[in-house]
PDB file of C-alpha atoms and ligand atoms in Angstrom:
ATOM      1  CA  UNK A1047      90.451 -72.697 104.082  1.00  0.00           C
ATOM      2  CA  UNK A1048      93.949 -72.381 104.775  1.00  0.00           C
ATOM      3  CA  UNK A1049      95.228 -72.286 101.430  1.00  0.00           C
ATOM      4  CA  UNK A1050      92.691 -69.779 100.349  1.00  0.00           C
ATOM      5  CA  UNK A1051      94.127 -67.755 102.968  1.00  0.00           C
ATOM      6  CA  UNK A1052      97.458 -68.122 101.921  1.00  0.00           C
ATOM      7  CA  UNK A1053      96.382 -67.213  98.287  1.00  0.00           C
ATOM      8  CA  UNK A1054      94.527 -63.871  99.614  1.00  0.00           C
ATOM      9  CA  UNK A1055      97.209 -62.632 101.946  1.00  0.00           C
ATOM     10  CA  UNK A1056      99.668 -63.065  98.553  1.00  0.00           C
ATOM     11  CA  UNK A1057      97.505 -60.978  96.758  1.00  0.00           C
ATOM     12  CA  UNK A1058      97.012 -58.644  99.434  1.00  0.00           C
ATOM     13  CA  UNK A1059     101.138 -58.085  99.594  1.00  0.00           C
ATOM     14  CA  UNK A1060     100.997 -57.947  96.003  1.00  0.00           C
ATOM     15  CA  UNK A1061      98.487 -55.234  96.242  1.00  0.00           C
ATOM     16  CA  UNK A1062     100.040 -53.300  99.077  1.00  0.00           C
ATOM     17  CA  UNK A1063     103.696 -53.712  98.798  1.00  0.00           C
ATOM     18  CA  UNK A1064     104.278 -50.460  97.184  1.00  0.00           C
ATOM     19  CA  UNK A1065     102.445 -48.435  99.867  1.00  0.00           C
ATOM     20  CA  UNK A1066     104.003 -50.477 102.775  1.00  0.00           C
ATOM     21  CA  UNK A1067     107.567 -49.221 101.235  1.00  0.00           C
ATOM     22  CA  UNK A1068     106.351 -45.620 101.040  1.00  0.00           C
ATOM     23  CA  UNK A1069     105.171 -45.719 104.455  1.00  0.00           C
ATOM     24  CA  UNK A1070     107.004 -48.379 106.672  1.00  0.00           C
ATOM     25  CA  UNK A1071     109.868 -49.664 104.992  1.00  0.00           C
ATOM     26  CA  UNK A1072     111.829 -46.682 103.764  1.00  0.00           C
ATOM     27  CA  UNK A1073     110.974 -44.290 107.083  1.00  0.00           C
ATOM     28  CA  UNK A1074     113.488 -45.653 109.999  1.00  0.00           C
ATOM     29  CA  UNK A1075     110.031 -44.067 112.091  1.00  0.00           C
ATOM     30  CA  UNK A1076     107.951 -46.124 114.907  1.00  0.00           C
ATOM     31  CA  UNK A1077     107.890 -49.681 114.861  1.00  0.00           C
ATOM     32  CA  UNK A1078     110.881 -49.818 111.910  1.00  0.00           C
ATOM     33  CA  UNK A1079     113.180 -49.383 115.241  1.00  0.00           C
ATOM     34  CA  UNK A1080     113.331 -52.764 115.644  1.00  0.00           C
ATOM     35  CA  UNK A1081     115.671 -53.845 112.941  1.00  0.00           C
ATOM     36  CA  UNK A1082     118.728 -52.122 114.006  1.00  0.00           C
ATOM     37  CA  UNK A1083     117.432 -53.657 117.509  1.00  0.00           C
ATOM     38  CA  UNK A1084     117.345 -57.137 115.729  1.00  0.00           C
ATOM     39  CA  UNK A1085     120.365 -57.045 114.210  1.00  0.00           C
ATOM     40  CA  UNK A1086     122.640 -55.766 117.024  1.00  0.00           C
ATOM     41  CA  UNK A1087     120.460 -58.978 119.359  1.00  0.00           C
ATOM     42  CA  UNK A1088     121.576 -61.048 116.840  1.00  0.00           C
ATOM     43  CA  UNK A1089     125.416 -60.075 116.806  1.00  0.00           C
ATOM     44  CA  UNK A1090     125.186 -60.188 112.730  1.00  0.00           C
ATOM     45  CA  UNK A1091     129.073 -60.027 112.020  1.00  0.00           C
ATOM     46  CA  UNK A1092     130.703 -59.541 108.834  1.00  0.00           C
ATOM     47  CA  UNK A1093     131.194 -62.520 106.377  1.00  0.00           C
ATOM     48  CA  UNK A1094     127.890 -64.098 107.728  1.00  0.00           C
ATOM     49  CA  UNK A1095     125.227 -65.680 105.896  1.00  0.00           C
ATOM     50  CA  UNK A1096     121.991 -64.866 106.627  1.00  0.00           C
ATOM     51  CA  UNK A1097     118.546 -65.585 105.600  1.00  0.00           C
ATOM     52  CA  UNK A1098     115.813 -62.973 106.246  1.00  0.00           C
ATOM     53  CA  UNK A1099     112.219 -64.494 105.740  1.00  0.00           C
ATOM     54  CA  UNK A1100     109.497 -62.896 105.019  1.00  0.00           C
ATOM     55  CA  UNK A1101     111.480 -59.675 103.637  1.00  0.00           C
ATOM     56  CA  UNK A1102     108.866 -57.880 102.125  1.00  0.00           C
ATOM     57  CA  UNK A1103     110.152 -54.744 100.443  1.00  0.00           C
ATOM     58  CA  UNK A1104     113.890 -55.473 101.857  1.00  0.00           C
ATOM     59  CA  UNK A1105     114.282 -53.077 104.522  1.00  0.00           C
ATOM     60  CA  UNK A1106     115.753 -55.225 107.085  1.00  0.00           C
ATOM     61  CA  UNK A1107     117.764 -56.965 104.380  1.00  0.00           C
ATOM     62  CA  UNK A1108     119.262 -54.091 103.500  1.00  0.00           C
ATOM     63  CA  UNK A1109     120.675 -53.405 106.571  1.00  0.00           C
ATOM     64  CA  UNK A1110     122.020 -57.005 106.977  1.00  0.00           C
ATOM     65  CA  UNK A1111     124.047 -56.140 103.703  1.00  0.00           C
ATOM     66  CA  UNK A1112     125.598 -53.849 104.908  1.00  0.00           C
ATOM     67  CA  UNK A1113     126.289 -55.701 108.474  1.00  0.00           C
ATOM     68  CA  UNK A1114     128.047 -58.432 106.602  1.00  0.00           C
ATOM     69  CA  UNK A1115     130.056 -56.867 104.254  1.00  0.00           C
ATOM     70  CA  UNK A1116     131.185 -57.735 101.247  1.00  0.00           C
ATOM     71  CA  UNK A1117     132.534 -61.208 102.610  1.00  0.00           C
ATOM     72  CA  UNK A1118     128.919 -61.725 103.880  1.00  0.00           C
ATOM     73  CA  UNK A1119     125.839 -62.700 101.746  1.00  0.00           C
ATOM     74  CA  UNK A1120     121.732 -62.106 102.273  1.00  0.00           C
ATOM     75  CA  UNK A1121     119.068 -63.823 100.878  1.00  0.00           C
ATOM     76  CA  UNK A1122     115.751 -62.208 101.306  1.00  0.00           C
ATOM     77  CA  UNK A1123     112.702 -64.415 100.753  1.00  0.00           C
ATOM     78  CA  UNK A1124     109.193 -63.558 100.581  1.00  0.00           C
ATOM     79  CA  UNK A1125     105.793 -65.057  98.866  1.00  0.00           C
ATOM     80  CA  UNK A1126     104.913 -61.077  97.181  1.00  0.00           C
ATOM     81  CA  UNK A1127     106.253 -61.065  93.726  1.00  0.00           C
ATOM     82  CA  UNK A1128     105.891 -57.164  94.075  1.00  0.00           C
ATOM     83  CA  UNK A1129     107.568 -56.485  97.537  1.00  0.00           C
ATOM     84  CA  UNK A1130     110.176 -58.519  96.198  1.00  0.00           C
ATOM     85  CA  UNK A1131     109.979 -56.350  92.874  1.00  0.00           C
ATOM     86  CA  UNK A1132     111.173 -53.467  94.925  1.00  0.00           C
ATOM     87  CA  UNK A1133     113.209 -55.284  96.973  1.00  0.00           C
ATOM     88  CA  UNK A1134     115.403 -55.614  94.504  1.00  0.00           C
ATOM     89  CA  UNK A1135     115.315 -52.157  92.698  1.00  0.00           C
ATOM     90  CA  UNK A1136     115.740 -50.714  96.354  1.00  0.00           C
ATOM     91  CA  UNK A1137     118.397 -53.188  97.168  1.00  0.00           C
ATOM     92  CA  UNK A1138     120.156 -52.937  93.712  1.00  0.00           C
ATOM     93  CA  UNK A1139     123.245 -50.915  95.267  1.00  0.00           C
ATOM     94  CA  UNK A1140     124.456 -52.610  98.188  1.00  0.00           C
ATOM     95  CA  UNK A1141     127.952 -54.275  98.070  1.00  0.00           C
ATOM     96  CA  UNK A1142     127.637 -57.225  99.686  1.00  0.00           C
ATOM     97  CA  UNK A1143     126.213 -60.404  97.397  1.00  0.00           C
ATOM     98  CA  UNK A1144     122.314 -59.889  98.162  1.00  0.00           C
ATOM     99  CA  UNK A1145     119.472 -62.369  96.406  1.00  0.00           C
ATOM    100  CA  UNK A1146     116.167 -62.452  96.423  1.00  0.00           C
ATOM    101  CA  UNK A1147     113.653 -65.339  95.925  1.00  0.00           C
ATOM    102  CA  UNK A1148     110.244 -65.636  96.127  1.00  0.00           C
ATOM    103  CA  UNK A1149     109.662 -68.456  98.094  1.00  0.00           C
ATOM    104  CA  UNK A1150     107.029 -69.301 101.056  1.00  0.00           C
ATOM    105  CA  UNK A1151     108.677 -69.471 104.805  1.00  0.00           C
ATOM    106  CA  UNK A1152     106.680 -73.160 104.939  1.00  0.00           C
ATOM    107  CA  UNK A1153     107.866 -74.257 102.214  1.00  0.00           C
ATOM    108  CA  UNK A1154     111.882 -73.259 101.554  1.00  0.00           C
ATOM    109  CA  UNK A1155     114.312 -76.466 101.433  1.00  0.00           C
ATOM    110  CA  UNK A1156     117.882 -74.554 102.828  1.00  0.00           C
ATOM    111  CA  UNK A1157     119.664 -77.054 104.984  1.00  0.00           C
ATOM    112  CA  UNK A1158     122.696 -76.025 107.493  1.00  0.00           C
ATOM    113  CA  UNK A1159     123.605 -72.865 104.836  1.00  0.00           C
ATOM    114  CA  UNK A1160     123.020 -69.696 107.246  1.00  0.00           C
ATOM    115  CA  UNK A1161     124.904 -68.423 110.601  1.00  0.00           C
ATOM    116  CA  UNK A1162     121.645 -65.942 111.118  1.00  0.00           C
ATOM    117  CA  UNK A1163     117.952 -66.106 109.805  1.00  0.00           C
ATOM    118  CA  UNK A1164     115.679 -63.382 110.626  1.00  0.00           C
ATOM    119  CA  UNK A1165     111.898 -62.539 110.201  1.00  0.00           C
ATOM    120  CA  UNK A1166     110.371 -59.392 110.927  1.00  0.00           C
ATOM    121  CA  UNK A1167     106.636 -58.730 111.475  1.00  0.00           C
ATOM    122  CA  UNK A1168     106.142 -61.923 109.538  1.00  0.00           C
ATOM    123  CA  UNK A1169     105.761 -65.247 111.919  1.00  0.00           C
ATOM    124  CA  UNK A1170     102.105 -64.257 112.672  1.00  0.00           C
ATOM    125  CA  UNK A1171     100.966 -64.192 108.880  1.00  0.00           C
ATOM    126  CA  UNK A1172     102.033 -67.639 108.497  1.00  0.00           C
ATOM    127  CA  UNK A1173      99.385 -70.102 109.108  1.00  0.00           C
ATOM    128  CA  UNK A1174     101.132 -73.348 109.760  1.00  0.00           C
ATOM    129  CA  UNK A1175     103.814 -71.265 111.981  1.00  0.00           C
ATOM    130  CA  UNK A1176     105.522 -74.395 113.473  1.00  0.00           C
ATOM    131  CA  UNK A1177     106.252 -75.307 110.018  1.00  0.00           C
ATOM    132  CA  UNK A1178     108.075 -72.190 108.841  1.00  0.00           C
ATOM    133  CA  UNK A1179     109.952 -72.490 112.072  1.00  0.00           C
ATOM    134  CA  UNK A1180     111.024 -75.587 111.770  1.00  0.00           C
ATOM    135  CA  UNK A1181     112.331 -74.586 108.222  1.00  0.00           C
ATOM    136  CA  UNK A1182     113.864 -71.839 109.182  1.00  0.00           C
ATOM    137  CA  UNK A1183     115.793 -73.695 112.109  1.00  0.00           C
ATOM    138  CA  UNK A1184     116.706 -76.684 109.268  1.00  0.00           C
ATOM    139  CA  UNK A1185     118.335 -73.724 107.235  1.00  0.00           C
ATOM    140  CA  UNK A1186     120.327 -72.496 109.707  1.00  0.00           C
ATOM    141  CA  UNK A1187     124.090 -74.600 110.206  1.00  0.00           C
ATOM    142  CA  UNK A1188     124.062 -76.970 113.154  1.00  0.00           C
ATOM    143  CA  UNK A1189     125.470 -75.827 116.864  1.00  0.00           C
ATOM    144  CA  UNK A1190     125.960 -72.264 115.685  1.00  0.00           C
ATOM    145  CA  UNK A1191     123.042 -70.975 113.684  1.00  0.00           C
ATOM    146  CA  UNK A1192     121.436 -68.455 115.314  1.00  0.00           C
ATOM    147  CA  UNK A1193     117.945 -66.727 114.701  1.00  0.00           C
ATOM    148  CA  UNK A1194     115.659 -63.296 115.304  1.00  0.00           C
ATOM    149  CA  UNK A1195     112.336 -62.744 115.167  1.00  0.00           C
ATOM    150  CA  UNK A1196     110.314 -59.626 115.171  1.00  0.00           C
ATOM    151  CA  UNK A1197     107.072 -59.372 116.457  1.00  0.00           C
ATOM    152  CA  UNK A1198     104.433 -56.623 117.198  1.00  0.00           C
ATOM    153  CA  UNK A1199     103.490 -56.804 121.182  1.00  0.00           C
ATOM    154  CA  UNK A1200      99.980 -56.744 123.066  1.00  0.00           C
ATOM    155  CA  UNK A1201     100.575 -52.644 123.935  1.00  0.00           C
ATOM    156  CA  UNK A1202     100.203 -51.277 119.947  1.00  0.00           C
ATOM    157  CA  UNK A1203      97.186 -48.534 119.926  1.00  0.00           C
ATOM    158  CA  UNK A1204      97.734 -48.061 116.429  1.00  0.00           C
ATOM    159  CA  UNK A1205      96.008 -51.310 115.471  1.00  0.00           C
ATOM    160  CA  UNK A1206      93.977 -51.926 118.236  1.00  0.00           C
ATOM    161  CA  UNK A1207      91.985 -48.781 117.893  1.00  0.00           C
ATOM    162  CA  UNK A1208      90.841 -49.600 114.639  1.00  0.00           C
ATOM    163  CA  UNK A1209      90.550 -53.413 114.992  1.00  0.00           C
ATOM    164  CA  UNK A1210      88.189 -52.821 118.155  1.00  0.00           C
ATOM    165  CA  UNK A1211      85.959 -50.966 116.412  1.00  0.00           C
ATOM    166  CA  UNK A1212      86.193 -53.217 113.671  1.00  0.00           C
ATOM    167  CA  UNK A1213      85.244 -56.449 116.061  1.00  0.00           C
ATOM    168  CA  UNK A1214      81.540 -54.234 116.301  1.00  0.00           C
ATOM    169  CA  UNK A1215      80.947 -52.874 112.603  1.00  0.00           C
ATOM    170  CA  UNK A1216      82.622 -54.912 110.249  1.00  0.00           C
ATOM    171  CA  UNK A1217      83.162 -58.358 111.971  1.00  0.00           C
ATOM    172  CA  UNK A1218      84.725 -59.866 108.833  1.00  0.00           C
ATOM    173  CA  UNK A1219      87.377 -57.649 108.897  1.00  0.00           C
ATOM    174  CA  UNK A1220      89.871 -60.246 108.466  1.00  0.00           C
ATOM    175  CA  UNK A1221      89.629 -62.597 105.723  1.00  0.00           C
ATOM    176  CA  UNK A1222      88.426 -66.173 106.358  1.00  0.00           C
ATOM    177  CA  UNK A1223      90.832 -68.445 107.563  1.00  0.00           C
ATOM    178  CA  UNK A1224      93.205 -65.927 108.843  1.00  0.00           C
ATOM    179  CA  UNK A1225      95.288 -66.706 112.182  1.00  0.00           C
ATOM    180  CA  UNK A1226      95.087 -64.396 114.336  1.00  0.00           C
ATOM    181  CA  UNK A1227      97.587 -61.149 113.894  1.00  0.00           C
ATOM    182  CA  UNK A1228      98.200 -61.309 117.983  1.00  0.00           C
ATOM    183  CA  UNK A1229      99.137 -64.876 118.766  1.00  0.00           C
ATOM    184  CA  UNK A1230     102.589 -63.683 119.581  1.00  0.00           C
ATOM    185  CA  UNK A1231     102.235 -60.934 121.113  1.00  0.00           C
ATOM    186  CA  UNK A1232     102.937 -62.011 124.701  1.00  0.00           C
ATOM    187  CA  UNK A1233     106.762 -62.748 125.432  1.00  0.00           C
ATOM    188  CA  UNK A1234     105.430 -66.411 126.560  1.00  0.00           C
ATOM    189  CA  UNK A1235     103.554 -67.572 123.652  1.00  0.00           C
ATOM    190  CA  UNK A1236     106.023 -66.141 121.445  1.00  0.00           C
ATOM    191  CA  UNK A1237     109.089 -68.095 123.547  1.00  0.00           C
ATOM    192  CA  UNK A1238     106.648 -71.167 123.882  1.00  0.00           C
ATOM    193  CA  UNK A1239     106.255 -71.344 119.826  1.00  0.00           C
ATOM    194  CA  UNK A1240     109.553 -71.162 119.070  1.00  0.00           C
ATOM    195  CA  UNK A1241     110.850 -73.721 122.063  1.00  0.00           C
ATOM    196  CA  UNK A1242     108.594 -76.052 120.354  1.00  0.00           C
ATOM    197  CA  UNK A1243     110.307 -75.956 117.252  1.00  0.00           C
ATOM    198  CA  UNK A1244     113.515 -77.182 118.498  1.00  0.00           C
ATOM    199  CA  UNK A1245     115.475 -73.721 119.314  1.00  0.00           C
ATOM    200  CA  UNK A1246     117.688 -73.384 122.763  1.00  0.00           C
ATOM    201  CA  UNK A1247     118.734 -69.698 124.772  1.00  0.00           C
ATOM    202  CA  UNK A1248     116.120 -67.968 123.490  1.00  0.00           C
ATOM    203  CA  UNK A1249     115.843 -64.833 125.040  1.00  0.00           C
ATOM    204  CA  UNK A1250     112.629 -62.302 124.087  1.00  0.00           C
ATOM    205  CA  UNK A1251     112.693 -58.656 124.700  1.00  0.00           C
ATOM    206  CA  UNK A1252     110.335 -55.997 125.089  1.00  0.00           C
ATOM    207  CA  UNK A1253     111.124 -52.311 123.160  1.00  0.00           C
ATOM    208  CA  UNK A1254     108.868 -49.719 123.276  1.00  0.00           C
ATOM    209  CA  UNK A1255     109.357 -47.356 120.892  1.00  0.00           C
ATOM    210  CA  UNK A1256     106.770 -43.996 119.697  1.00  0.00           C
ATOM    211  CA  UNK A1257     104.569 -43.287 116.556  1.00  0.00           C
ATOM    212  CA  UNK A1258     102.705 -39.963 115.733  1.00  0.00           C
ATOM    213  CA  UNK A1259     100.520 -40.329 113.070  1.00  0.00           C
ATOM    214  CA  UNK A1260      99.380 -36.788 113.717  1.00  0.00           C
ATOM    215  CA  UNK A1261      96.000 -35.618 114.298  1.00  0.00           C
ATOM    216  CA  UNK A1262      92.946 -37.773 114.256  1.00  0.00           C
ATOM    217  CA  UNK A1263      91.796 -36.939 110.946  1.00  0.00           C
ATOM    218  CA  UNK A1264      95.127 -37.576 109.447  1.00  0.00           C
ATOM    219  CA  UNK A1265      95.294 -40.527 111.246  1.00  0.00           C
ATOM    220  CA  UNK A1266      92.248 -41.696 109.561  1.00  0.00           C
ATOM    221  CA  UNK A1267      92.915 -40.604 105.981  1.00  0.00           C
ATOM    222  CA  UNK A1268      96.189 -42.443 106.148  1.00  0.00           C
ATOM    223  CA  UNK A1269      94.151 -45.807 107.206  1.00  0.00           C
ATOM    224  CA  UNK A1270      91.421 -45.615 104.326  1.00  0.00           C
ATOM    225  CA  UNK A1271      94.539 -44.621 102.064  1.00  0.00           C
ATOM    226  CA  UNK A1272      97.019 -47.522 102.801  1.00  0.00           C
ATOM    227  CA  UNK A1273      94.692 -50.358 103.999  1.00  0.00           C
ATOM    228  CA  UNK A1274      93.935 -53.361 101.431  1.00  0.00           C
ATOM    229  CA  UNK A1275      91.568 -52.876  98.839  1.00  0.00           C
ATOM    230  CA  UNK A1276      89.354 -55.738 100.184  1.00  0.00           C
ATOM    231  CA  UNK A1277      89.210 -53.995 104.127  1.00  0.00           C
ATOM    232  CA  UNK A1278      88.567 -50.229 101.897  1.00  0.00           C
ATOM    233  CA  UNK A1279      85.806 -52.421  99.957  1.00  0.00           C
ATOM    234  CA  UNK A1280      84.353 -53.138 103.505  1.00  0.00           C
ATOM    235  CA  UNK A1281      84.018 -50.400 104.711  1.00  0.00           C
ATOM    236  CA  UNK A1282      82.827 -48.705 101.588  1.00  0.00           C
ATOM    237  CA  UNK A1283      79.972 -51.043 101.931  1.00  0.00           C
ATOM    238  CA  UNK A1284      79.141 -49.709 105.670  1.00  0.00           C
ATOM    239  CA  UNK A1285      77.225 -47.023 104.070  1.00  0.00           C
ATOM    240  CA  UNK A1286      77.329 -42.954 105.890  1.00  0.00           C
ATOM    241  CA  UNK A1287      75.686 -44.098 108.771  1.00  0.00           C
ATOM    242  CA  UNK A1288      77.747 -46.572 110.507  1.00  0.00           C
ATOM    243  CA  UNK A1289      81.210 -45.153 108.777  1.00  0.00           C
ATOM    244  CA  UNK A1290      80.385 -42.429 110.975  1.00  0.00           C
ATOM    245  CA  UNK A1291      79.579 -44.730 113.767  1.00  0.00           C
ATOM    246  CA  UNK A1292      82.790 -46.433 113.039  1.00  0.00           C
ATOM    247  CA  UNK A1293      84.878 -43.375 112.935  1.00  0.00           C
ATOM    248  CA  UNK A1294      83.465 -42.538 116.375  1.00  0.00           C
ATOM    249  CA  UNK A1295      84.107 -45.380 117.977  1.00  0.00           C
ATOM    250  CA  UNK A1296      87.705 -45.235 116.856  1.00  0.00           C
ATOM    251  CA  UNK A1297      88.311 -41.464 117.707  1.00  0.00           C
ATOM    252  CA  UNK A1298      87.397 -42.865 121.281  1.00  0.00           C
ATOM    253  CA  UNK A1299      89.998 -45.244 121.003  1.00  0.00           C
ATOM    254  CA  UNK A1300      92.303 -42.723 120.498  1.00  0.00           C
ATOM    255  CA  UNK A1301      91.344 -40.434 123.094  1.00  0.00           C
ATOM    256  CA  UNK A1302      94.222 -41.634 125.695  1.00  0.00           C
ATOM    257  CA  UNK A1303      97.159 -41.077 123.160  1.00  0.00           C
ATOM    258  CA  UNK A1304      96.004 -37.497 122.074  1.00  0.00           C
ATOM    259  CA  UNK A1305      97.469 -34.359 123.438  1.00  0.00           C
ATOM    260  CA  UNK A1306      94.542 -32.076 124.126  1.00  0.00           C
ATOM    261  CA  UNK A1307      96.017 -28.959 123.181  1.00  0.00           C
ATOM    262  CA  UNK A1308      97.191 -30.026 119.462  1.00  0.00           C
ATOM    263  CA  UNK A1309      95.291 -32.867 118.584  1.00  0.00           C
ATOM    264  CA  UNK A1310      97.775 -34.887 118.026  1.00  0.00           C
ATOM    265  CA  UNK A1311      97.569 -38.152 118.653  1.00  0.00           C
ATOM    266  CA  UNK A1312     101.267 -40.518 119.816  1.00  0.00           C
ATOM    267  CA  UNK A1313     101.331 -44.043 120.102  1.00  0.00           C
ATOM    268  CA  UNK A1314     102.802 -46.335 122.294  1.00  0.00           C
ATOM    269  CA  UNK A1315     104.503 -49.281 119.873  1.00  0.00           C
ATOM    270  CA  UNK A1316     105.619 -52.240 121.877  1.00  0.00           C
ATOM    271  CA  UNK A1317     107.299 -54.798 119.815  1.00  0.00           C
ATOM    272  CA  UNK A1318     109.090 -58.120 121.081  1.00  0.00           C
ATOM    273  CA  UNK A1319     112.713 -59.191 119.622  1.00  0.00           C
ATOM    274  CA  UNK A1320     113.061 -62.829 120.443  1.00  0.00           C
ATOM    275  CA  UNK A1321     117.044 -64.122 119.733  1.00  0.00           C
ATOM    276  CA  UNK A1322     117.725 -68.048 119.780  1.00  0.00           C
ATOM    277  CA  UNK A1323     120.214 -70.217 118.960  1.00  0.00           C
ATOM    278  CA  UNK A1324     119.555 -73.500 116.433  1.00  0.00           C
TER     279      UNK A1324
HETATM  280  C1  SAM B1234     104.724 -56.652 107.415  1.00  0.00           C
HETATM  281  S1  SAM B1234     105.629 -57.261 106.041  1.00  0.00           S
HETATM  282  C2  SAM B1234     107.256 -57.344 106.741  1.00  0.00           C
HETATM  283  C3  SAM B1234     108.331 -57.084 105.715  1.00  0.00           C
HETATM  284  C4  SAM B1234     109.745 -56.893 106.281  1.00  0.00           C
HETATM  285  N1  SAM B1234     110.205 -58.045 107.028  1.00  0.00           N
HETATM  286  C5  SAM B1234     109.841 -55.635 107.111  1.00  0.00           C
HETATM  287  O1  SAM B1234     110.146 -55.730 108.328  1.00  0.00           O
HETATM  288  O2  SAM B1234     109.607 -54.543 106.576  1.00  0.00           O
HETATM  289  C6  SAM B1234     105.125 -58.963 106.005  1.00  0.00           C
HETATM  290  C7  SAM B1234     105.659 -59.738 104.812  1.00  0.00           C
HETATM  291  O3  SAM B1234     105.374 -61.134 105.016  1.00  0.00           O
HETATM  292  C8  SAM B1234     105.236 -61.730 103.748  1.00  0.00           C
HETATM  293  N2  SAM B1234     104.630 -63.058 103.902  1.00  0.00           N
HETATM  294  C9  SAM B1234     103.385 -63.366 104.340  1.00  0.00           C
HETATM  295  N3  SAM B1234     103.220 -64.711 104.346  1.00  0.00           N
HETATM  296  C10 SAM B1234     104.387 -65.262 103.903  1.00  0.00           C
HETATM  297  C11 SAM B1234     104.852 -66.594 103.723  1.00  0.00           C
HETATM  298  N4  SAM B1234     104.058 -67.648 103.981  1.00  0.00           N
HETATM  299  N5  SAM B1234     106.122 -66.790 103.305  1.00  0.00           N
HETATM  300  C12 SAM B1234     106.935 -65.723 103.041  1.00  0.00           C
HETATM  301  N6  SAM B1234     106.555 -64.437 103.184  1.00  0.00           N
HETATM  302  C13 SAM B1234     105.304 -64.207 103.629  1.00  0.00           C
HETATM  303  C14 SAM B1234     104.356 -60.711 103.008  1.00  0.00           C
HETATM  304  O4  SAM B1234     104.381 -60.918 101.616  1.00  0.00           O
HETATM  305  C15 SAM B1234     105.002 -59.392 103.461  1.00  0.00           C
HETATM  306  O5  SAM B1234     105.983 -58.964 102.540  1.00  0.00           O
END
């Protein structure tokens, strides 16, 4: 079950990469805030060596370029052959030494090479978590390695909205076998993970930063236009009826956030930065 999870979510980031870039990963906008929160946490100096797992499309590897300089050097690694397609095209003019690999956060074999590994928005996609943090602690070099993780809190509208609704109309929203998206997002099941894999002074913060997706309607073409082509077979499938149900149910959802004079809808977007040492 697990696997075949693993094997869909790859061909989900296959199929999505390009859109995440367009819409997340080259706009500094909403939850994006948190790298340049991650990487001042982190104290990323020049001349370090730094791993960043799970780099999809290399936004926050791109920044840790240019944090370490040309003395520095980044590895990004990720399992999407296509986010790490335009990784590279996107990354192709920084100065510092910058790699990419495709390789799975379970599965990498670094041992005491990095001063800093990072993952953003990634730890909850990986199944066997405890695993990838254990590898990622193995990578990093002994008494000074040092490692950030990004995660999306409990408090983001912008999914919940949707994924509420979803619980009613299209309960297998999420693919078999998938762990849940929101095991982390509490500051003590997040710190109580990553204690568990070995790490010391870890210290989790909570940032709260805004997203306007504009009105409700926009709101909703964007989803149907950037969500993975099994979820936009899904709800296809719901027939006129209960899309309209659906839709309903999720304009309710948004009600709170909207500003009744415009329509337009802003999102609260808490997201936790946890910093630990190896
Ligand atoms: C939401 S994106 C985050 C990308 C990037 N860190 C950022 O902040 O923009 C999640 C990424 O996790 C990657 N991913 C999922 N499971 C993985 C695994 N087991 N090993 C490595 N990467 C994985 C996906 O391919 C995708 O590129």
């Amino acid at each position: 079950m697990e696997s075949n999870y693993k094997k869909g979510n790859m061909e989900t980031w296959n199929e999505v990469a390009p859109r995440y870039h367009k819409r997340w990963a080259e706009q500094m906008c909403g939850p994006m805030q948190s790298t340049e929160k991650l990487i001042s946490d982190l104290g990323v100096r020049q001349g370090d060596h730094v791993l960043d797992v799970a780099c999809g499309t290399g936004m926050v590897t791109k920044m840790l370029s240019r944090a370490v300089g040309r003395t520095g050097r980044v590895v990004g690694a990720d399992t999407s052959i296509s986010a790490i397609q335009i990784a590279k095209e996107w990354n192709q003019n920084e100065i510092s030494n910058t790699d990419f690999v495709n390789a799975d956060a379970e599965n990498f074999a670094f041992v005491n090479e990095f001063d800093v590994v990072t993952c953003q928005y990634g730890l909850f996609f990986f199944p066997d978590a405890p695993k990838a943090l254990a590898n990622m602690r193995r990578s990093l070099k002994e008494y000074t390695g040092r490692m950030g993780i990004v995660v999306h809190g409990s408090n983001t509208p912008f999914f919940t909205a949707i994924l509420r609704a979803a619980e009613e109309y299209i309960p297998d929203y999420h693919p078999a076998g998938a762990p849940r998206f929101d095991r982390y997002a509490t500051k003590d099941g997040l710190q109580r993970e990553v204690q568990g894999a070995g790490f010391t002074n870890i210290t989790v913060k909570d940032y709260v930063f805004v997203y306007s997706p504009g009105t409700f309607e926009e709101y909703w073409k964007e989803y149907q236009r950037y969500v993975p082509a099994q979820v936009r077979a899904k709800i296809d499938a719901l027939g006129t009826d209960k899309t309209r149900r659906f839709k309903d149910e999720i304009l309710r959802n948004t009600a709170p956030y909207t500003e009744d004079d415009t329509g337009i809808i802003t999102f609260p977007w808490q997201v936790l930065v946890l910093t630990a040492m190896r």
